[in-house]
XYZ file of C-alpha atoms in Angstrom:
517
model
C -54.604 74.578 -15.938
C -50.695 73.177 -16.846
C -46.962 74.477 -16.410
C -45.507 73.290 -18.761
C -41.791 74.567 -16.986
C -42.719 73.138 -13.952
C -44.829 69.941 -14.786
C -47.786 70.984 -12.312
C -50.843 70.314 -12.512
C -54.262 73.138 -11.002
C -56.855 72.295 -10.628
C -59.012 75.232 -9.228
C -62.856 74.410 -7.743
C -64.698 77.619 -6.270
C -63.423 76.527 -2.628
C -60.335 75.493 -3.378
C -56.854 75.033 -5.166
C -55.051 71.956 -5.870
C -51.760 71.576 -7.721
C -51.201 68.396 -8.668
C -47.486 66.867 -9.045
C -46.191 63.455 -11.135
C -44.950 61.014 -8.831
C -41.299 59.925 -8.408
C -39.276 57.042 -7.663
C -38.410 58.625 -4.254
C -42.684 58.614 -3.913
C -42.937 54.827 -4.575
C -39.896 54.907 -1.678
C -42.121 56.714 0.881
C -44.984 54.659 -0.049
C -43.448 50.894 -0.222
C -41.733 52.274 3.366
C -45.440 53.563 4.949
C -46.739 49.570 3.727
C -43.628 47.885 5.437
C -42.825 46.402 3.067
C -38.791 47.308 2.724
C -36.780 44.211 0.741
C -39.008 45.962 -2.593
C -38.097 49.604 -1.441
C -34.431 48.189 -1.265
C -34.520 46.608 -4.719
C -35.995 49.861 -5.966
C -33.119 51.884 -4.810
C -30.006 50.053 -6.057
C -32.478 49.785 -9.094
C -32.863 53.634 -9.328
C -29.934 54.602 -7.167
C -29.036 57.364 -9.516
C -32.189 59.155 -9.739
C -33.175 60.111 -5.557
C -32.641 62.154 -3.964
C -34.071 61.815 -0.233
C -33.221 58.154 0.651
C -30.506 56.284 0.956
C -29.915 53.288 0.104
C -27.816 51.629 2.763
C -30.293 53.345 5.616
C -32.816 51.981 3.634
C -31.263 48.468 4.818
C -31.252 48.985 8.139
C -34.658 49.657 8.309
C -35.399 45.813 6.848
C -32.311 44.866 9.221
C -34.207 47.160 12.307
C -37.885 45.335 10.783
C -37.086 41.298 10.495
C -35.933 41.807 14.068
C -38.309 43.177 15.103
C -40.702 40.173 14.211
C -37.929 37.715 14.774
C -36.501 36.704 11.534
C -32.811 36.735 13.380
C -31.356 34.493 10.572
C -32.853 36.104 8.015
C -31.909 39.385 9.488
C -28.326 38.587 9.757
C -28.395 36.594 6.494
C -28.761 40.444 4.923
C -26.407 41.725 6.341
C -24.204 40.511 4.705
C -25.381 41.852 1.492
C -26.362 45.703 3.596
C -23.795 46.257 5.040
C -20.727 45.294 2.441
C -17.488 45.998 3.890
C -18.450 48.739 6.925
C -16.518 47.174 10.391
C -18.271 49.644 12.470
C -21.942 49.400 11.235
C -20.684 45.116 11.773
C -19.309 45.598 15.192
C -22.441 47.971 16.139
C -24.718 45.056 14.394
C -23.652 42.147 16.401
C -23.721 44.427 19.210
C -27.479 44.743 18.577
C -27.624 41.100 18.205
C -25.925 40.668 21.641
C -28.590 42.381 23.364
C -31.354 40.141 22.060
C -29.571 36.894 22.807
C -28.809 35.989 19.141
C -25.051 36.205 18.555
C -25.636 32.485 17.539
C -28.145 33.845 14.172
C -25.003 36.534 13.241
C -21.812 33.884 13.466
C -22.221 31.974 9.926
C -21.810 35.065 8.377
C -19.376 37.503 10.204
C -16.728 38.750 7.677
C -13.295 35.853 7.543
C -10.915 38.133 4.807
C -11.632 41.760 4.004
C -13.576 43.046 5.826
C -11.385 41.483 9.183
C -13.571 43.024 12.739
C -11.473 43.158 15.960
C -10.351 39.711 17.272
C -13.380 40.690 20.321
C -15.510 41.359 17.913
C -14.979 36.577 17.228
C -13.816 36.238 20.375
C -17.172 37.005 21.956
C -18.945 34.488 18.997
C -16.784 31.717 20.636
C -17.299 32.665 23.747
C -20.806 32.782 23.278
C -20.798 28.793 21.670
C -18.660 28.098 24.491
C -21.366 28.809 26.967
C -23.915 26.240 24.678
C -23.343 24.851 21.880
C -19.850 22.613 22.491
C -20.546 21.202 18.480
C -21.096 24.764 17.442
C -17.817 26.131 19.195
C -16.280 22.790 16.793
C -17.521 24.626 13.910
C -16.956 27.756 13.737
C -13.084 26.346 15.130
C -12.279 24.462 11.911
C -14.339 26.703 9.973
C -12.268 29.898 10.791
C -9.233 31.620 10.281
C -7.230 31.421 13.356
C -5.665 34.800 13.411
C -9.171 36.169 13.672
C -9.162 35.910 17.202
C -6.526 35.840 20.233
C -5.707 31.977 20.370
C -4.175 32.041 23.245
C -7.711 33.255 25.433
C -9.770 31.089 22.541
C -7.068 27.703 24.157
C -7.868 28.908 27.839
C -11.090 28.762 27.954
C -11.358 26.003 26.318
C -9.060 24.165 29.263
C -11.562 26.087 32.309
C -13.887 23.751 30.685
C -12.655 20.338 30.207
C -11.792 21.137 33.964
C -15.761 20.606 34.578
C -16.234 18.300 32.234
C -12.834 16.350 31.181
C -14.570 13.952 29.038
C -15.905 15.546 26.357
C -14.524 14.951 23.071
C -15.975 17.748 21.294
C -13.968 19.905 23.224
C -10.972 17.634 23.793
C -11.208 17.673 19.593
C -11.181 20.968 19.284
C -8.577 21.947 22.163
C -6.396 19.312 19.310
C -7.440 21.574 16.660
C -6.391 24.552 18.323
C -2.517 23.631 19.165
C -1.688 22.324 16.114
C -3.457 26.521 15.042
C -0.399 27.308 17.857
C 2.200 25.067 16.612
C 1.655 23.150 20.597
C 2.159 20.261 17.903
C 2.937 17.159 20.444
C -0.237 19.019 22.873
C -2.074 18.240 20.352
C -0.240 14.418 19.101
C -1.387 13.851 22.886
C -5.312 14.051 23.085
C -5.302 12.735 19.220
C -3.983 9.799 20.315
C -6.216 9.837 23.181
C -8.958 9.689 20.929
C -8.338 7.836 18.434
C -9.045 10.241 16.133
C -7.768 9.437 12.033
C -5.915 12.745 11.637
C -3.267 11.826 14.280
C -0.850 9.912 11.239
C -1.115 11.825 9.115
C -0.482 14.578 11.979
C 2.955 13.070 13.003
C 3.231 13.115 8.503
C 3.237 16.463 7.701
C 4.892 18.812 10.823
C 7.325 15.491 11.210
C 6.599 14.867 14.270
C 8.613 11.109 15.648
C 10.425 12.909 18.001
C 7.555 13.586 19.522
C 6.427 9.459 19.439
C 9.229 7.322 20.541
C 7.015 6.627 24.085
C 4.097 6.612 22.558
C 4.413 4.265 20.322
C 2.079 1.809 22.136
C -0.603 3.885 22.216
C 0.161 4.445 18.428
C 0.015 0.408 17.986
C -3.733 0.809 20.261
C -5.404 2.889 17.681
C -4.386 0.993 14.434
C -1.124 -1.376 14.020
C -0.922 -1.504 10.591
C -1.383 1.939 9.583
C 1.308 2.300 12.986
C 4.143 -0.272 11.468
C 3.740 0.779 8.101
C 4.869 4.598 9.578
C 7.547 3.206 11.931
C 8.884 1.506 9.020
C 8.674 3.566 6.157
C 10.566 5.777 9.052
C 13.304 3.065 10.275
C 15.839 6.937 10.255
C 13.852 8.225 12.896
C 13.168 6.358 14.603
C 14.547 2.690 14.439
C 13.756 -0.486 15.203
C 16.125 -1.947 18.149
C 13.557 1.331 19.733
C 11.089 0.359 18.451
C 11.262 -2.976 19.688
C 12.000 -2.156 23.033
C 8.617 0.167 23.257
C 6.267 -3.466 22.809
C 8.953 -5.399 25.118
C 5.517 -5.247 27.636
C 3.735 -5.645 24.594
C 4.554 -8.839 23.597
C 1.706 -9.158 20.311
C 1.683 -6.223 19.499
C 5.641 -6.554 18.941
C 4.991 -9.591 16.597
C 2.349 -7.668 14.524
C 6.057 -4.987 13.353
C 8.660 -7.853 13.773
C 5.879 -9.962 11.376
C 5.773 -6.566 8.792
C 9.549 -6.183 8.929
C 10.496 -9.476 8.443
C 7.920 -9.443 5.410
C 9.537 -6.996 3.989
C 12.785 -8.070 4.287
C 14.252 -11.044 5.495
C 17.497 -9.691 6.730
C 17.147 -6.089 8.418
C 15.595 -7.664 11.892
C 17.594 -11.205 11.913
C 18.571 -10.420 15.122
C 14.602 -10.793 16.711
C 13.966 -14.096 14.979
C 14.817 -16.000 17.913
C 12.644 -13.698 20.030
C 10.086 -14.303 16.029
C 9.675 -17.580 16.656
C 8.020 -17.459 19.937
C 5.436 -14.505 19.018
C 5.035 -17.357 16.158
C 4.421 -19.681 17.792
C 1.988 -17.280 20.693
C -0.013 -14.873 18.825
C 0.193 -16.611 14.854
C 0.608 -19.869 14.912
C -0.152 -20.327 10.477
C 2.717 -17.623 9.710
C 5.291 -20.028 11.956
C 5.827 -22.567 9.081
C 6.441 -20.295 6.741
C 9.050 -18.262 8.853
C 10.280 -20.969 9.110
C 11.112 -21.998 5.382
C 11.947 -18.017 4.352
C 14.288 -17.170 7.567
C 17.526 -17.976 7.814
C 19.052 -16.668 11.312
C 17.325 -18.194 13.537
C 18.648 -20.968 14.721
C 16.785 -24.415 14.642
C 17.492 -26.037 17.908
C 15.746 -23.744 19.559
C 12.420 -23.874 16.809
C 12.309 -27.354 17.360
C 12.504 -27.369 20.813
C 9.209 -24.836 21.122
C 7.578 -26.516 18.403
C 8.150 -29.980 19.954
C 6.930 -28.332 23.234
C 3.633 -26.925 21.934
C 3.734 -30.225 19.467
C 3.532 -28.429 16.444
C 3.926 -31.632 14.096
C 4.294 -30.027 10.280
C 6.755 -27.662 11.835
C 8.635 -30.126 14.024
C 8.297 -32.019 10.550
C 9.885 -29.515 8.745
C 12.691 -28.927 11.000
C 14.022 -32.152 11.169
C 13.640 -32.385 7.725
C 15.651 -29.406 7.493
C 18.327 -30.458 10.550
C 19.116 -33.842 7.985
C 17.133 -35.678 10.150
C 13.974 -36.974 7.491
C 13.542 -40.576 8.292
C 12.433 -39.396 12.265
C 9.947 -36.593 10.332
C 8.986 -39.115 8.071
C 8.454 -41.043 10.828
C 6.126 -37.878 12.691
C 4.589 -37.625 9.669
C 2.915 -41.432 9.570
C 2.336 -41.522 13.529
C 1.633 -38.955 14.078
C -0.031 -37.013 11.348
C -1.632 -40.846 9.705
C -1.620 -38.738 6.569
C -0.177 -41.261 3.645
C -0.300 -38.143 1.333
C 1.465 -35.784 3.063
C 4.447 -38.638 3.622
C 4.484 -39.600 -0.118
C 4.976 -36.148 -0.566
C 8.112 -35.441 1.877
C 9.164 -38.978 0.426
C 8.282 -36.946 -3.355
C 10.634 -33.938 -2.296
C 13.207 -35.815 -0.106
C 14.054 -38.243 -2.820
C 15.452 -40.875 -0.595
C 15.340 -45.158 -1.919
C 15.688 -45.372 2.111
C 12.857 -43.111 2.758
C 10.438 -44.552 0.021
C 11.879 -47.887 2.199
C 10.684 -47.226 5.512
C 7.287 -46.144 3.752
C 6.417 -48.612 1.925
C 7.565 -51.245 5.596
C 4.426 -48.762 7.867
C 2.452 -48.549 5.165
C 2.452 -52.133 4.111
C -0.153 -53.618 7.450
C -2.381 -50.493 6.941
C -4.172 -51.257 3.445
C -5.187 -47.701 3.401
C -1.714 -46.641 3.251
C -1.466 -49.464 0.629
C -4.279 -47.059 -1.283
C -2.090 -43.653 -1.354
C 0.550 -45.786 -2.153
C -0.317 -47.056 -4.981
C -2.016 -44.159 -6.060
C 0.960 -41.802 -5.864
C 4.552 -43.595 -6.570
C 4.670 -45.116 -10.128
C 6.483 -42.642 -10.609
C 8.853 -42.622 -7.996
C 9.344 -45.732 -6.945
C 8.607 -49.557 -9.368
C 4.816 -50.458 -7.417
C 6.254 -53.962 -8.176
C 8.148 -53.958 -5.342
C 5.012 -53.129 -2.872
C 2.763 -55.357 -4.433
C 4.908 -58.511 -3.989
C 5.175 -57.582 -0.570
C 1.092 -57.343 0.262
C 0.101 -60.590 2.341
C -2.304 -63.015 0.437
C -5.960 -62.365 1.748
C -5.336 -58.156 2.613
C -8.552 -56.379 1.378
C -7.463 -53.564 -0.174
C -9.939 -50.613 -0.212
C -9.886 -49.823 -3.954
C -7.164 -51.608 -5.422
C -9.030 -52.959 -8.964
C -8.677 -48.747 -9.299
C -5.213 -48.604 -7.417
C -4.118 -51.327 -10.170
C -5.599 -49.720 -13.485
C -3.675 -46.361 -13.011
C -0.327 -48.201 -12.329
C -1.016 -49.406 -16.174
C -2.180 -46.068 -16.887
C 1.096 -44.601 -15.761
C 2.815 -47.332 -17.624
C 2.068 -47.020 -20.520
C 1.688 -42.548 -20.260
C 5.636 -43.686 -19.546
C 6.098 -45.818 -22.430
C 4.642 -43.365 -24.351
C 6.694 -39.738 -23.227
C 9.733 -41.894 -24.354
C 8.413 -43.176 -27.193
C 8.170 -39.217 -27.734
C 11.118 -38.427 -26.685
C 13.219 -40.733 -28.688
C 10.871 -39.566 -31.502
C 12.519 -36.200 -31.533
C 15.685 -37.692 -29.832
C 16.715 -39.109 -33.876
C 15.000 -36.016 -35.367
C 17.581 -33.703 -33.788
C 20.219 -36.001 -33.484
C 19.954 -36.103 -38.038
C 19.275 -32.974 -38.487
C 22.594 -31.944 -36.461
C 24.265 -34.333 -38.747
C 23.295 -32.962 -42.075
C 24.176 -29.717 -40.426
C 27.767 -30.821 -39.593
C 28.327 -32.430 -43.187
C 27.541 -29.446 -44.928
C 30.085 -27.467 -43.202
C 32.556 -30.160 -43.644
C 31.516 -30.066 -46.933
C 32.683 -26.445 -47.308
C 35.518 -24.843 -48.402
C 38.705 -23.953 -46.217
C 40.349 -20.400 -46.278
C 44.216 -21.637 -47.574
C 46.510 -18.206 -48.293
C 50.336 -17.066 -47.289
C 49.859 -16.430 -43.234
C 48.679 -20.547 -42.299
C 52.106 -22.408 -41.578
C 52.842 -26.198 -41.759
C 52.058 -27.801 -37.993
C 54.817 -29.770 -37.922
C 57.550 -27.738 -39.654
C 55.731 -24.587 -38.603
C 57.132 -23.233 -42.641
C 54.789 -21.330 -45.038
C 52.059 -24.124 -45.939
C 52.612 -22.624 -49.109
C 55.424 -22.666 -51.481
C 57.319 -19.033 -52.124
C 57.568 -20.099 -56.002
C 54.558 -20.821 -56.774
C 55.411 -22.644 -60.432
C 56.905 -24.685 -57.991
C 54.063 -28.553 -57.261
C 53.313 -29.503 -53.439
C 50.689 -31.377 -51.337
C 48.901 -30.203 -48.626
C 46.974 -31.947 -45.762
C 43.891 -29.863 -44.308
C 42.084 -31.262 -41.137
C 38.811 -30.204 -39.967
C 40.205 -29.678 -36.738
C 41.627 -26.435 -39.559
C 45.607 -27.781 -38.285
C 47.391 -27.847 -41.861
C 50.565 -30.378 -42.207
C 52.568 -30.676 -45.784
C 52.133 -34.123 -46.876
C 55.878 -35.454 -46.354
C 55.700 -33.493 -43.195
C 52.878 -36.228 -42.102
C 54.226 -39.899 -40.592
C 53.590 -42.114 -42.786
C 50.529 -43.915 -41.696
C 51.172 -47.898 -39.698
C 46.936 -48.389 -39.828
C 45.584 -51.206 -42.874
C 42.536 -47.590 -44.128
C 43.327 -44.694 -45.685
C 42.031 -42.545 -43.365
C 44.481 -39.883 -41.524
C 44.413 -38.254 -38.660
C 45.159 -34.540 -37.163
C 48.894 -35.769 -34.623
C 48.045 -32.580 -32.878
C 44.076 -32.610 -31.763
C 45.526 -36.465 -30.856
C 48.274 -35.430 -29.132
C 45.969 -33.825 -26.404
C 42.631 -36.214 -27.228
C 40.732 -34.033 -27.992
C 39.084 -36.484 -30.952
C 40.887 -37.831 -34.023
C 40.428 -35.208 -37.190
C 40.261 -37.038 -40.192
C 41.807 -35.087 -43.030
C 39.417 -32.986 -45.352
C 40.979 -31.638 -47.649
C 44.647 -32.683 -49.963
C 45.547 -29.944 -52.414
C 47.829 -30.637 -54.975
C 49.935 -28.814 -58.214
């Protein structure tokens, strides 16, 4: 029989009465829980949360967590806590203590809430202490990931300090302690640790928190760590750490002092001028390739001191430059020829100085050295007449590549002739063009009106009565005269010249127009 109102079925037999009813979602969840299929039970409860009456999602979830813990799947159990416990801080704290009892705080540490909700500081400190006792790297990772306001920073700092007493060189703990100091705004202590560790973030820390007052006595450490970054930072902040202070701090480390002063000189040739004398020795000792460019660019280093240092160290190229700069070009040339034995450099030096006496000295020195003669023949054609050199060559002397040198001289000579002819053509064409332009200009009319005056009698150039006849002479220089005011020329030529321009030696201006009426 079927009871429609109650959705019940009655099955009657001689011995039993069986009552059957339709299974609902609660029955299904009961069956899943009985079979320990907690994940499916949780999913079914979430789907039918409005229709189930016997079960609660939270209870099923907690049962699921307990089941996973019993099975030893601690990481999965901890991960499920995020979804099941949600924002319930009491349940979170209960589960953390449960994980602590079974020695699995590390498993749940990755999933602890950090914002909304936030647990009691003690919970986070407990986890950090657990890592500090057994896993320094994990401890460091949590310090980086967790906001500093989740726990009592002072307690954690003290715990780290205590561990460092046992292992003072542990880089992981030192780096983590520096991060804790940074969060606690104890930047000076953090900076000391970063410098000790040579940590890449040390310069970022200095800039971010303006710690320039804290590094005044740590410049050597910064330079030892990364001299390039340190120098750039110091030069960019001269107003906070003066050049004099930096040089003073680096006094006992001349190689670092050189790096700083060299970069300063590259930025500005005049800012560190008081140290240019010191830099001569520093370049000579640590950076000879840049000594000669320094001597060329500096206008403040004492030349006598530089010459003394270069001569002591037998720096020939630098000595040659200093001698020439001090006006002793002949000694400089002699050093090139005797010390360097470099005819090309000697010729280049003579070209730079452009002094006939130097060329004479060079020829005299080279006249008994065939290789030098070859070099001279190849290079002096445009500066000295090669005949002067060829006439001095002794008869019978063997000169390497003489034929090629003579051919080159002839070619250079032909090239000069061609250049001169080309220049002459250009000059003639330009002169003709300018002459035509001047002629066209002089052929143009000149305005003469009532405002113009006679340069001789200073009266108006045009008569007030236009009916009267008049005779006016206008020169190319624009000076105007009445015809009768001009002196009579004594020369045979009829060409007249402006008296004013002739008197001032500006060149005579011939008459360009004679007006008559």
